[in-house]
mmCIF file with all atom_site columns, C-alpha atoms in Angstrom:
data_model
loop_
_atom_site.group_PDB
_atom_site.id
_atom_site.type_symbol
_atom_site.label_atom_id
_atom_site.label_alt_id
_atom_site.label_comp_id
_atom_site.label_asym_id
_atom_site.label_entity_id
_atom_site.label_seq_id
_atom_site.pdbx_PDB_ins_code
_atom_site.Cartn_x
_atom_site.Cartn_y
_atom_site.Cartn_z
_atom_site.occupancy
_atom_site.B_iso_or_equiv
_atom_site.pdbx_formal_charge
_atom_site.auth_seq_id
_atom_site.auth_comp_id
_atom_site.auth_asym_id
_atom_site.auth_atom_id
_atom_site.pdbx_PDB_model_num
ATOM 1   C CA . UNK A 1 1   ? -9.263  -24.003 112.161 1.00 0.00 ? 1   UNK A CA 1
ATOM 2   C CA . UNK A 1 2   ? -10.011 -20.448 111.000 1.00 0.00 ? 2   UNK A CA 1
ATOM 3   C CA . UNK A 1 3   ? -10.722 -19.270 107.480 1.00 0.00 ? 3   UNK A CA 1
ATOM 4   C CA . UNK A 1 4   ? -10.810 -15.655 106.355 1.00 0.00 ? 4   UNK A CA 1
ATOM 5   C CA . UNK A 1 5   ? -11.309 -14.282 109.874 1.00 0.00 ? 5   UNK A CA 1
ATOM 6   C CA . UNK A 1 6   ? -10.948 -10.490 109.906 1.00 0.00 ? 6   UNK A CA 1
ATOM 7   C CA . UNK A 1 7   ? -12.196 -8.008  112.506 1.00 0.00 ? 7   UNK A CA 1
ATOM 8   C CA . UNK A 1 8   ? -11.053 -5.051  114.616 1.00 0.00 ? 8   UNK A CA 1
ATOM 9   C CA . UNK A 1 9   ? -11.029 -4.939  118.416 1.00 0.00 ? 9   UNK A CA 1
ATOM 10  C CA . UNK A 1 10  ? -11.269 -1.298  119.447 1.00 0.00 ? 10  UNK A CA 1
ATOM 11  C CA . UNK A 1 11  ? -9.992  0.314   122.678 1.00 0.00 ? 11  UNK A CA 1
ATOM 12  C CA . UNK A 1 12  ? -12.672 0.307   125.378 1.00 0.00 ? 12  UNK A CA 1
ATOM 13  C CA . UNK A 1 13  ? -14.918 -2.022  123.403 1.00 0.00 ? 13  UNK A CA 1
ATOM 14  C CA . UNK A 1 14  ? -16.865 -4.907  124.955 1.00 0.00 ? 14  UNK A CA 1
ATOM 15  C CA . UNK A 1 15  ? -16.661 -7.647  122.329 1.00 0.00 ? 15  UNK A CA 1
ATOM 16  C CA . UNK A 1 16  ? -18.323 -11.077 122.459 1.00 0.00 ? 16  UNK A CA 1
ATOM 17  C CA . UNK A 1 17  ? -17.475 -14.170 120.427 1.00 0.00 ? 17  UNK A CA 1
ATOM 18  C CA . UNK A 1 18  ? -20.280 -16.710 120.145 1.00 0.00 ? 18  UNK A CA 1
ATOM 19  C CA . UNK A 1 19  ? -20.711 -19.979 118.310 1.00 0.00 ? 19  UNK A CA 1
ATOM 20  C CA . UNK A 1 20  ? -20.961 -23.714 118.777 1.00 0.00 ? 20  UNK A CA 1
ATOM 21  C CA . UNK A 1 21  ? -18.163 -25.854 120.225 1.00 0.00 ? 21  UNK A CA 1
ATOM 22  C CA . UNK A 1 22  ? -15.261 -26.176 117.823 1.00 0.00 ? 22  UNK A CA 1
ATOM 23  C CA . UNK A 1 23  ? -16.128 -23.019 115.879 1.00 0.00 ? 23  UNK A CA 1
ATOM 24  C CA . UNK A 1 24  ? -12.699 -21.501 116.577 1.00 0.00 ? 24  UNK A CA 1
ATOM 25  C CA . UNK A 1 25  ? -13.449 -18.991 119.347 1.00 0.00 ? 25  UNK A CA 1
ATOM 26  C CA . UNK A 1 26  ? -10.692 -20.017 121.757 1.00 0.00 ? 26  UNK A CA 1
ATOM 27  C CA . UNK A 1 27  ? -8.245  -20.312 118.857 1.00 0.00 ? 27  UNK A CA 1
ATOM 28  C CA . UNK A 1 28  ? -8.824  -16.619 118.118 1.00 0.00 ? 28  UNK A CA 1
ATOM 29  C CA . UNK A 1 29  ? -7.865  -15.745 121.707 1.00 0.00 ? 29  UNK A CA 1
ATOM 30  C CA . UNK A 1 30  ? -4.721  -17.873 121.540 1.00 0.00 ? 30  UNK A CA 1
ATOM 31  C CA . UNK A 1 31  ? -3.740  -16.154 118.303 1.00 0.00 ? 31  UNK A CA 1
ATOM 32  C CA . UNK A 1 32  ? -4.314  -12.747 119.921 1.00 0.00 ? 32  UNK A CA 1
ATOM 33  C CA . UNK A 1 33  ? -2.008  -13.725 122.794 1.00 0.00 ? 33  UNK A CA 1
ATOM 34  C CA . UNK A 1 34  ? 0.497   -15.222 120.351 1.00 0.00 ? 34  UNK A CA 1
ATOM 35  C CA . UNK A 1 35  ? 0.337   -18.740 121.725 1.00 0.00 ? 35  UNK A CA 1
ATOM 36  C CA . UNK A 1 36  ? 0.036   -19.555 118.020 1.00 0.00 ? 36  UNK A CA 1
ATOM 37  C CA . UNK A 1 37  ? 1.241   -17.675 114.960 1.00 0.00 ? 37  UNK A CA 1
ATOM 38  C CA . UNK A 1 38  ? -1.142  -17.619 111.982 1.00 0.00 ? 38  UNK A CA 1
ATOM 39  C CA . UNK A 1 39  ? -0.227  -19.760 108.955 1.00 0.00 ? 39  UNK A CA 1
ATOM 40  C CA . UNK A 1 40  ? -1.579  -17.033 106.701 1.00 0.00 ? 40  UNK A CA 1
ATOM 41  C CA . UNK A 1 41  ? -2.445  -13.380 107.219 1.00 0.00 ? 41  UNK A CA 1
ATOM 42  C CA . UNK A 1 42  ? -1.285  -10.929 109.869 1.00 0.00 ? 42  UNK A CA 1
ATOM 43  C CA . UNK A 1 43  ? -2.435  -9.782  113.297 1.00 0.00 ? 43  UNK A CA 1
ATOM 44  C CA . UNK A 1 44  ? -1.902  -6.054  113.726 1.00 0.00 ? 44  UNK A CA 1
ATOM 45  C CA . UNK A 1 45  ? -1.741  -4.107  116.982 1.00 0.00 ? 45  UNK A CA 1
ATOM 46  C CA . UNK A 1 46  ? -2.023  -0.360  116.398 1.00 0.00 ? 46  UNK A CA 1
ATOM 47  C CA . UNK A 1 47  ? -1.175  -1.081  112.770 1.00 0.00 ? 47  UNK A CA 1
ATOM 48  C CA . UNK A 1 48  ? 2.045   -2.959  113.613 1.00 0.00 ? 48  UNK A CA 1
ATOM 49  C CA . UNK A 1 49  ? 2.604   -6.694  113.102 1.00 0.00 ? 49  UNK A CA 1
ATOM 50  C CA . UNK A 1 50  ? 2.157   -8.476  116.437 1.00 0.00 ? 50  UNK A CA 1
ATOM 51  C CA . UNK A 1 51  ? 5.406   -10.389 115.865 1.00 0.00 ? 51  UNK A CA 1
ATOM 52  C CA . UNK A 1 52  ? 7.398   -7.144  116.140 1.00 0.00 ? 52  UNK A CA 1
ATOM 53  C CA . UNK A 1 53  ? 6.376   -6.591  119.782 1.00 0.00 ? 53  UNK A CA 1
ATOM 54  C CA . UNK A 1 54  ? 8.267   -7.967  122.757 1.00 0.00 ? 54  UNK A CA 1
ATOM 55  C CA . UNK A 1 55  ? 6.075   -10.916 123.706 1.00 0.00 ? 55  UNK A CA 1
ATOM 56  C CA . UNK A 1 56  ? 6.434   -10.466 127.480 1.00 0.00 ? 56  UNK A CA 1
ATOM 57  C CA . UNK A 1 57  ? 5.644   -6.754  127.381 1.00 0.00 ? 57  UNK A CA 1
ATOM 58  C CA . UNK A 1 58  ? 2.711   -7.390  125.037 1.00 0.00 ? 58  UNK A CA 1
ATOM 59  C CA . UNK A 1 59  ? 1.134   -10.018 127.272 1.00 0.00 ? 59  UNK A CA 1
ATOM 60  C CA . UNK A 1 60  ? 1.204   -7.617  130.219 1.00 0.00 ? 60  UNK A CA 1
ATOM 61  C CA . UNK A 1 61  ? -1.729  -5.863  128.523 1.00 0.00 ? 61  UNK A CA 1
ATOM 62  C CA . UNK A 1 62  ? -4.000  -8.846  129.152 1.00 0.00 ? 62  UNK A CA 1
ATOM 63  C CA . UNK A 1 63  ? -5.747  -10.573 132.007 1.00 0.00 ? 63  UNK A CA 1
ATOM 64  C CA . UNK A 1 64  ? -7.146  -13.881 130.793 1.00 0.00 ? 64  UNK A CA 1
ATOM 65  C CA . UNK A 1 65  ? -9.290  -16.662 132.195 1.00 0.00 ? 65  UNK A CA 1
ATOM 66  C CA . UNK A 1 66  ? -9.370  -19.779 130.036 1.00 0.00 ? 66  UNK A CA 1
ATOM 67  C CA . UNK A 1 67  ? -11.797 -22.677 130.296 1.00 0.00 ? 67  UNK A CA 1
ATOM 68  C CA . UNK A 1 68  ? -8.950  -24.938 131.458 1.00 0.00 ? 68  UNK A CA 1
ATOM 69  C CA . UNK A 1 69  ? -7.734  -22.653 134.259 1.00 0.00 ? 69  UNK A CA 1
ATOM 70  C CA . UNK A 1 70  ? -5.175  -23.772 136.842 1.00 0.00 ? 70  UNK A CA 1
ATOM 71  C CA . UNK A 1 71  ? -6.096  -24.988 140.319 1.00 0.00 ? 71  UNK A CA 1
ATOM 72  C CA . UNK A 1 72  ? -3.267  -23.997 142.632 1.00 0.00 ? 72  UNK A CA 1
ATOM 73  C CA . UNK A 1 73  ? -2.713  -25.724 145.976 1.00 0.00 ? 73  UNK A CA 1
ATOM 74  C CA . UNK A 1 74  ? -1.877  -22.379 147.596 1.00 0.00 ? 74  UNK A CA 1
ATOM 75  C CA . UNK A 1 75  ? -3.801  -20.232 150.045 1.00 0.00 ? 75  UNK A CA 1
ATOM 76  C CA . UNK A 1 76  ? -6.859  -18.383 148.761 1.00 0.00 ? 76  UNK A CA 1
ATOM 77  C CA . UNK A 1 77  ? -4.962  -15.102 148.815 1.00 0.00 ? 77  UNK A CA 1
ATOM 78  C CA . UNK A 1 78  ? -1.943  -16.530 146.990 1.00 0.00 ? 78  UNK A CA 1
ATOM 79  C CA . UNK A 1 79  ? -4.106  -18.271 144.400 1.00 0.00 ? 79  UNK A CA 1
ATOM 80  C CA . UNK A 1 80  ? -5.647  -14.918 143.467 1.00 0.00 ? 80  UNK A CA 1
ATOM 81  C CA . UNK A 1 81  ? -2.640  -12.597 143.844 1.00 0.00 ? 81  UNK A CA 1
ATOM 82  C CA . UNK A 1 82  ? -0.380  -14.864 141.758 1.00 0.00 ? 82  UNK A CA 1
ATOM 83  C CA . UNK A 1 83  ? -1.830  -13.243 138.627 1.00 0.00 ? 83  UNK A CA 1
ATOM 84  C CA . UNK A 1 84  ? -0.015  -9.974  139.402 1.00 0.00 ? 84  UNK A CA 1
ATOM 85  C CA . UNK A 1 85  ? 2.835   -10.403 141.876 1.00 0.00 ? 85  UNK A CA 1
ATOM 86  C CA . UNK A 1 86  ? 4.170   -6.874  141.322 1.00 0.00 ? 86  UNK A CA 1
ATOM 87  C CA . UNK A 1 87  ? 0.873   -5.214  142.201 1.00 0.00 ? 87  UNK A CA 1
ATOM 88  C CA . UNK A 1 88  ? 0.719   -3.222  145.431 1.00 0.00 ? 88  UNK A CA 1
ATOM 89  C CA . UNK A 1 89  ? -1.614  -4.803  147.951 1.00 0.00 ? 89  UNK A CA 1
ATOM 90  C CA . UNK A 1 90  ? -4.854  -2.953  148.592 1.00 0.00 ? 90  UNK A CA 1
ATOM 91  C CA . UNK A 1 91  ? -7.141  -4.607  151.150 1.00 0.00 ? 91  UNK A CA 1
ATOM 92  C CA . UNK A 1 92  ? -10.201 -2.644  150.054 1.00 0.00 ? 92  UNK A CA 1
ATOM 93  C CA . UNK A 1 93  ? -9.745  -3.617  146.406 1.00 0.00 ? 93  UNK A CA 1
ATOM 94  C CA . UNK A 1 94  ? -8.979  -7.237  147.318 1.00 0.00 ? 94  UNK A CA 1
ATOM 95  C CA . UNK A 1 95  ? -12.130 -7.496  149.423 1.00 0.00 ? 95  UNK A CA 1
ATOM 96  C CA . UNK A 1 96  ? -14.206 -6.062  146.572 1.00 0.00 ? 96  UNK A CA 1
ATOM 97  C CA . UNK A 1 97  ? -12.790 -8.682  144.206 1.00 0.00 ? 97  UNK A CA 1
ATOM 98  C CA . UNK A 1 98  ? -13.629 -11.427 146.721 1.00 0.00 ? 98  UNK A CA 1
ATOM 99  C CA . UNK A 1 99  ? -17.188 -10.138 146.814 1.00 0.00 ? 99  UNK A CA 1
ATOM 100 C CA . UNK A 1 100 ? -17.864 -9.676  143.097 1.00 0.00 ? 100 UNK A CA 1
ATOM 101 C CA . UNK A 1 101 ? -16.283 -13.002 142.159 1.00 0.00 ? 101 UNK A CA 1
ATOM 102 C CA . UNK A 1 102 ? -18.233 -14.839 144.870 1.00 0.00 ? 102 UNK A CA 1
ATOM 103 C CA . UNK A 1 103 ? -15.122 -16.038 146.706 1.00 0.00 ? 103 UNK A CA 1
ATOM 104 C CA . UNK A 1 104 ? -16.387 -14.395 149.906 1.00 0.00 ? 104 UNK A CA 1
ATOM 105 C CA . UNK A 1 105 ? -19.344 -16.810 149.917 1.00 0.00 ? 105 UNK A CA 1
ATOM 106 C CA . UNK A 1 106 ? -16.926 -19.741 149.600 1.00 0.00 ? 106 UNK A CA 1
ATOM 107 C CA . UNK A 1 107 ? -14.989 -18.561 152.656 1.00 0.00 ? 107 UNK A CA 1
ATOM 108 C CA . UNK A 1 108 ? -18.208 -18.124 154.644 1.00 0.00 ? 108 UNK A CA 1
ATOM 109 C CA . UNK A 1 109 ? -19.457 -21.572 153.661 1.00 0.00 ? 109 UNK A CA 1
ATOM 110 C CA . UNK A 1 110 ? -16.233 -23.285 154.728 1.00 0.00 ? 110 UNK A CA 1
ATOM 111 C CA . UNK A 1 111 ? -15.693 -20.969 157.717 1.00 0.00 ? 111 UNK A CA 1
ATOM 112 C CA . UNK A 1 112 ? -12.222 -20.088 156.452 1.00 0.00 ? 112 UNK A CA 1
ATOM 113 C CA . UNK A 1 113 ? -10.207 -16.930 155.677 1.00 0.00 ? 113 UNK A CA 1
ATOM 114 C CA . UNK A 1 114 ? -8.005  -15.833 152.783 1.00 0.00 ? 114 UNK A CA 1
ATOM 115 C CA . UNK A 1 115 ? -4.932  -17.439 154.368 1.00 0.00 ? 115 UNK A CA 1
ATOM 116 C CA . UNK A 1 116 ? -6.547  -20.883 154.271 1.00 0.00 ? 116 UNK A CA 1
ATOM 117 C CA . UNK A 1 117 ? -5.099  -23.445 151.869 1.00 0.00 ? 117 UNK A CA 1
ATOM 118 C CA . UNK A 1 118 ? -6.930  -24.819 148.857 1.00 0.00 ? 118 UNK A CA 1
ATOM 119 C CA . UNK A 1 119 ? -6.762  -28.644 148.619 1.00 0.00 ? 119 UNK A CA 1
ATOM 120 C CA . UNK A 1 120 ? -4.993  -30.761 151.220 1.00 0.00 ? 120 UNK A CA 1
ATOM 121 C CA . UNK A 1 121 ? -1.616  -30.948 149.473 1.00 0.00 ? 121 UNK A CA 1
ATOM 122 C CA . UNK A 1 122 ? 0.065   -28.623 151.995 1.00 0.00 ? 122 UNK A CA 1
ATOM 123 C CA . UNK A 1 123 ? -2.540  -28.573 154.772 1.00 0.00 ? 123 UNK A CA 1
ATOM 124 C CA . UNK A 1 124 ? -4.691  -31.487 155.907 1.00 0.00 ? 124 UNK A CA 1
ATOM 125 C CA . UNK A 1 125 ? -7.399  -28.954 156.787 1.00 0.00 ? 125 UNK A CA 1
ATOM 126 C CA . UNK A 1 126 ? -7.307  -27.311 153.362 1.00 0.00 ? 126 UNK A CA 1
ATOM 127 C CA . UNK A 1 127 ? -10.532 -26.618 151.492 1.00 0.00 ? 127 UNK A CA 1
ATOM 128 C CA . UNK A 1 128 ? -11.786 -29.034 148.843 1.00 0.00 ? 128 UNK A CA 1
ATOM 129 C CA . UNK A 1 129 ? -13.798 -26.979 146.351 1.00 0.00 ? 129 UNK A CA 1
ATOM 130 C CA . UNK A 1 130 ? -16.466 -27.790 143.802 1.00 0.00 ? 130 UNK A CA 1
ATOM 131 C CA . UNK A 1 131 ? -15.991 -26.994 140.109 1.00 0.00 ? 131 UNK A CA 1
ATOM 132 C CA . UNK A 1 132 ? -18.049 -23.824 140.430 1.00 0.00 ? 132 UNK A CA 1
ATOM 133 C CA . UNK A 1 133 ? -16.062 -22.677 143.460 1.00 0.00 ? 133 UNK A CA 1
ATOM 134 C CA . UNK A 1 134 ? -12.766 -23.192 141.612 1.00 0.00 ? 134 UNK A CA 1
ATOM 135 C CA . UNK A 1 135 ? -14.185 -21.127 138.776 1.00 0.00 ? 135 UNK A CA 1
ATOM 136 C CA . UNK A 1 136 ? -14.848 -18.266 141.186 1.00 0.00 ? 136 UNK A CA 1
ATOM 137 C CA . UNK A 1 137 ? -11.225 -18.410 142.362 1.00 0.00 ? 137 UNK A CA 1
ATOM 138 C CA . UNK A 1 138 ? -10.056 -18.238 138.749 1.00 0.00 ? 138 UNK A CA 1
ATOM 139 C CA . UNK A 1 139 ? -12.354 -15.280 138.079 1.00 0.00 ? 139 UNK A CA 1
ATOM 140 C CA . UNK A 1 140 ? -11.024 -13.424 141.111 1.00 0.00 ? 140 UNK A CA 1
ATOM 141 C CA . UNK A 1 141 ? -7.511  -14.036 139.763 1.00 0.00 ? 141 UNK A CA 1
ATOM 142 C CA . UNK A 1 142 ? -8.468  -12.512 136.403 1.00 0.00 ? 142 UNK A CA 1
ATOM 143 C CA . UNK A 1 143 ? -10.132 -9.523  138.068 1.00 0.00 ? 143 UNK A CA 1
ATOM 144 C CA . UNK A 1 144 ? -7.131  -8.946  140.363 1.00 0.00 ? 144 UNK A CA 1
ATOM 145 C CA . UNK A 1 145 ? -4.586  -8.568  137.574 1.00 0.00 ? 145 UNK A CA 1
ATOM 146 C CA . UNK A 1 146 ? -4.025  -4.973  136.502 1.00 0.00 ? 146 UNK A CA 1
ATOM 147 C CA . UNK A 1 147 ? -4.415  -5.008  132.723 1.00 0.00 ? 147 UNK A CA 1
ATOM 148 C CA . UNK A 1 148 ? -5.871  -2.959  129.892 1.00 0.00 ? 148 UNK A CA 1
ATOM 149 C CA . UNK A 1 149 ? -7.760  -5.873  128.335 1.00 0.00 ? 149 UNK A CA 1
ATOM 150 C CA . UNK A 1 150 ? -9.642  -8.674  130.083 1.00 0.00 ? 150 UNK A CA 1
ATOM 151 C CA . UNK A 1 151 ? -10.518 -11.877 128.250 1.00 0.00 ? 151 UNK A CA 1
ATOM 152 C CA . UNK A 1 152 ? -12.978 -14.365 129.734 1.00 0.00 ? 152 UNK A CA 1
ATOM 153 C CA . UNK A 1 153 ? -13.434 -17.717 127.990 1.00 0.00 ? 153 UNK A CA 1
ATOM 154 C CA . UNK A 1 154 ? -16.641 -19.313 129.287 1.00 0.00 ? 154 UNK A CA 1
ATOM 155 C CA . UNK A 1 155 ? -16.243 -17.686 132.732 1.00 0.00 ? 155 UNK A CA 1
ATOM 156 C CA . UNK A 1 156 ? -19.547 -18.931 134.150 1.00 0.00 ? 156 UNK A CA 1
ATOM 157 C CA . UNK A 1 157 ? -20.015 -22.446 132.743 1.00 0.00 ? 157 UNK A CA 1
ATOM 158 C CA . UNK A 1 158 ? -20.061 -24.046 136.225 1.00 0.00 ? 158 UNK A CA 1
ATOM 159 C CA . UNK A 1 159 ? -21.937 -21.273 138.032 1.00 0.00 ? 159 UNK A CA 1
ATOM 160 C CA . UNK A 1 160 ? -25.559 -20.953 139.081 1.00 0.00 ? 160 UNK A CA 1
ATOM 161 C CA . UNK A 1 161 ? -27.652 -18.287 137.266 1.00 0.00 ? 161 UNK A CA 1
ATOM 162 C CA . UNK A 1 162 ? -27.448 -15.744 140.126 1.00 0.00 ? 162 UNK A CA 1
ATOM 163 C CA . UNK A 1 163 ? -23.649 -15.991 140.393 1.00 0.00 ? 163 UNK A CA 1
ATOM 164 C CA . UNK A 1 164 ? -23.390 -15.852 136.620 1.00 0.00 ? 164 UNK A CA 1
ATOM 165 C CA . UNK A 1 165 ? -25.407 -12.628 136.441 1.00 0.00 ? 165 UNK A CA 1
ATOM 166 C CA . UNK A 1 166 ? -23.299 -11.018 139.170 1.00 0.00 ? 166 UNK A CA 1
ATOM 167 C CA . UNK A 1 167 ? -20.062 -11.940 137.375 1.00 0.00 ? 167 UNK A CA 1
ATOM 168 C CA . UNK A 1 168 ? -20.974 -10.245 134.100 1.00 0.00 ? 168 UNK A CA 1
ATOM 169 C CA . UNK A 1 169 ? -22.455 -7.258  135.925 1.00 0.00 ? 169 UNK A CA 1
ATOM 170 C CA . UNK A 1 170 ? -19.259 -6.899  137.965 1.00 0.00 ? 170 UNK A CA 1
ATOM 171 C CA . UNK A 1 171 ? -17.049 -7.237  134.912 1.00 0.00 ? 171 UNK A CA 1
ATOM 172 C CA . UNK A 1 172 ? -18.918 -4.413  133.193 1.00 0.00 ? 172 UNK A CA 1
ATOM 173 C CA . UNK A 1 173 ? -18.450 -2.223  136.265 1.00 0.00 ? 173 UNK A CA 1
ATOM 174 C CA . UNK A 1 174 ? -14.785 -3.081  136.881 1.00 0.00 ? 174 UNK A CA 1
ATOM 175 C CA . UNK A 1 175 ? -13.761 -2.707  133.262 1.00 0.00 ? 175 UNK A CA 1
ATOM 176 C CA . UNK A 1 176 ? -16.144 0.009   132.090 1.00 0.00 ? 176 UNK A CA 1
ATOM 177 C CA . UNK A 1 177 ? -13.276 2.066   130.632 1.00 0.00 ? 177 UNK A CA 1
ATOM 178 C CA . UNK A 1 178 ? -11.220 -0.898  129.437 1.00 0.00 ? 178 UNK A CA 1
ATOM 179 C CA . UNK A 1 179 ? -11.465 -3.434  126.643 1.00 0.00 ? 179 UNK A CA 1
ATOM 180 C CA . UNK A 1 180 ? -13.125 -6.773  127.325 1.00 0.00 ? 180 UNK A CA 1
ATOM 181 C CA . UNK A 1 181 ? -13.625 -9.888  125.233 1.00 0.00 ? 181 UNK A CA 1
ATOM 182 C CA . UNK A 1 182 ? -16.084 -12.593 126.270 1.00 0.00 ? 182 UNK A CA 1
ATOM 183 C CA . UNK A 1 183 ? -16.783 -16.078 125.020 1.00 0.00 ? 183 UNK A CA 1
ATOM 184 C CA . UNK A 1 184 ? -20.043 -17.525 126.267 1.00 0.00 ? 184 UNK A CA 1
ATOM 185 C CA . UNK A 1 185 ? -22.483 -20.202 125.145 1.00 0.00 ? 185 UNK A CA 1
ATOM 186 C CA . UNK A 1 186 ? -25.209 -18.587 127.236 1.00 0.00 ? 186 UNK A CA 1
ATOM 187 C CA . UNK A 1 187 ? -26.258 -15.760 124.966 1.00 0.00 ? 187 UNK A CA 1
ATOM 188 C CA . UNK A 1 188 ? -28.111 -13.923 127.728 1.00 0.00 ? 188 UNK A CA 1
ATOM 189 C CA . UNK A 1 189 ? -24.633 -12.994 129.012 1.00 0.00 ? 189 UNK A CA 1
ATOM 190 C CA . UNK A 1 190 ? -23.591 -11.111 125.888 1.00 0.00 ? 190 UNK A CA 1
ATOM 191 C CA . UNK A 1 191 ? -26.673 -8.992  125.134 1.00 0.00 ? 191 UNK A CA 1
ATOM 192 C CA . UNK A 1 192 ? -24.973 -5.871  126.540 1.00 0.00 ? 192 UNK A CA 1
ATOM 193 C CA . UNK A 1 193 ? -21.784 -6.295  124.500 1.00 0.00 ? 193 UNK A CA 1
ATOM 194 C CA . UNK A 1 194 ? -20.972 -3.418  122.153 1.00 0.00 ? 194 UNK A CA 1
ATOM 195 C CA . UNK A 1 195 ? -20.468 -5.929  119.375 1.00 0.00 ? 195 UNK A CA 1
ATOM 196 C CA . UNK A 1 196 ? -21.115 -9.639  118.949 1.00 0.00 ? 196 UNK A CA 1
ATOM 197 C CA . UNK A 1 197 ? -19.257 -11.767 116.418 1.00 0.00 ? 197 UNK A CA 1
ATOM 198 C CA . UNK A 1 198 ? -20.894 -15.065 115.447 1.00 0.00 ? 198 UNK A CA 1
ATOM 199 C CA . UNK A 1 199 ? -18.470 -17.750 114.300 1.00 0.00 ? 199 UNK A CA 1
ATOM 200 C CA . UNK A 1 200 ? -19.302 -21.014 112.549 1.00 0.00 ? 200 UNK A CA 1
ATOM 201 C CA . UNK A 1 201 ? -16.816 -23.533 111.202 1.00 0.00 ? 201 UNK A CA 1
ATOM 202 C CA . UNK A 1 202 ? -13.958 -21.055 111.441 1.00 0.00 ? 202 UNK A CA 1
ATOM 203 C CA . UNK A 1 203 ? -15.746 -18.208 109.666 1.00 0.00 ? 203 UNK A CA 1
ATOM 204 C CA . UNK A 1 204 ? -17.520 -15.045 110.766 1.00 0.00 ? 204 UNK A CA 1
ATOM 205 C CA . UNK A 1 205 ? -21.140 -15.423 109.684 1.00 0.00 ? 205 UNK A CA 1
ATOM 206 C CA . UNK A 1 206 ? -22.683 -12.428 111.494 1.00 0.00 ? 206 UNK A CA 1
ATOM 207 C CA . UNK A 1 207 ? -21.521 -9.322  113.334 1.00 0.00 ? 207 UNK A CA 1
ATOM 208 C CA . UNK A 1 208 ? -23.333 -6.532  115.187 1.00 0.00 ? 208 UNK A CA 1
ATOM 209 C CA . UNK A 1 209 ? -25.026 -5.553  118.448 1.00 0.00 ? 209 UNK A CA 1
ATOM 210 C CA . UNK A 1 210 ? -27.638 -7.795  120.060 1.00 0.00 ? 210 UNK A CA 1
ATOM 211 C CA . UNK A 1 211 ? -30.530 -5.713  118.706 1.00 0.00 ? 211 UNK A CA 1
ATOM 212 C CA . UNK A 1 212 ? -29.018 -5.602  115.220 1.00 0.00 ? 212 UNK A CA 1
ATOM 213 C CA . UNK A 1 213 ? -28.507 -9.357  115.128 1.00 0.00 ? 213 UNK A CA 1
ATOM 214 C CA . UNK A 1 214 ? -32.007 -10.056 116.448 1.00 0.00 ? 214 UNK A CA 1
ATOM 215 C CA . UNK A 1 215 ? -33.463 -7.904  113.661 1.00 0.00 ? 215 UNK A CA 1
ATOM 216 C CA . UNK A 1 216 ? -31.357 -9.794  111.143 1.00 0.00 ? 216 UNK A CA 1
ATOM 217 C CA . UNK A 1 217 ? -33.237 -13.012 111.995 1.00 0.00 ? 217 UNK A CA 1
ATOM 218 C CA . UNK A 1 218 ? -30.141 -15.065 111.210 1.00 0.00 ? 218 UNK A CA 1
ATOM 219 C CA . UNK A 1 219 ? -28.006 -17.559 113.092 1.00 0.00 ? 219 UNK A CA 1
ATOM 220 C CA . UNK A 1 220 ? -27.615 -15.508 116.283 1.00 0.00 ? 220 UNK A CA 1
ATOM 221 C CA . UNK A 1 221 ? -31.328 -14.821 116.505 1.00 0.00 ? 221 UNK A CA 1
ATOM 222 C CA . UNK A 1 222 ? -32.066 -18.528 116.034 1.00 0.00 ? 222 UNK A CA 1
ATOM 223 C CA . UNK A 1 223 ? -29.650 -19.594 118.791 1.00 0.00 ? 223 UNK A CA 1
ATOM 224 C CA . UNK A 1 224 ? -30.863 -16.874 121.160 1.00 0.00 ? 224 UNK A CA 1
ATOM 225 C CA . UNK A 1 225 ? -34.537 -17.804 120.696 1.00 0.00 ? 225 UNK A CA 1
ATOM 226 C CA . UNK A 1 226 ? -33.639 -21.483 121.085 1.00 0.00 ? 226 UNK A CA 1
ATOM 227 C CA . UNK A 1 227 ? -32.169 -20.791 124.523 1.00 0.00 ? 227 UNK A CA 1
ATOM 228 C CA . UNK A 1 228 ? -34.919 -18.339 125.470 1.00 0.00 ? 228 UNK A CA 1
ATOM 229 C CA . UNK A 1 229 ? -37.629 -20.939 124.748 1.00 0.00 ? 229 UNK A CA 1
ATOM 230 C CA . UNK A 1 230 ? -36.113 -23.244 127.350 1.00 0.00 ? 230 UNK A CA 1
ATOM 231 C CA . UNK A 1 231 ? -36.590 -20.566 130.010 1.00 0.00 ? 231 UNK A CA 1
ATOM 232 C CA . UNK A 1 232 ? -40.137 -19.831 128.861 1.00 0.00 ? 232 UNK A CA 1
ATOM 233 C CA . UNK A 1 233 ? -41.171 -23.493 128.784 1.00 0.00 ? 233 UNK A CA 1
ATOM 234 C CA . UNK A 1 234 ? -43.851 -24.305 131.326 1.00 0.00 ? 234 UNK A CA 1
#
């Protein structure tokens, strides 16, 4: 899937991986989390082979939202807090997460509270959510977990443009002093990343900031202008 991939992910850096479907972006994340071990090469963390770390302790560093996130038939509160069961409850922080993830708007729409069940598996009056609403629940879960590194794999694919903008703005604010890795097909979401890595067919073809890559007039610039033209049309 990947060939000759080599890059550094620095503490506090906001890193974006972009590329077409099947390029290998999600595979990189799964290698970082050691869901897979590489057939060749080594993944180093602070200069030490990843395999030498205790896997459970290592994964505590991360809060991750994958494209194929889980949809739990729990209450709203439980479905969010399950990402960090040892965390001390803080109502002010929890309410902020509800707001920035857009879950508060879901509760208002359905006239429910955080103790309301999702789906009707355990409660016949439980909420049935749309794909975009489930995505907001999953985002709140990722934001709730106390971790040094947040990874978001296509976090806004089912969201409207306004919600999408708020999500990335909130993530920058919440994790301004922490490391963050984003995967997004909508390149407007990654323009503020410290560094963007462009992947094609399992290889890194370009790397740099948004302005650097636009000046390069290469693959990233082409894809960005392609999307931008759709917004300018008409």
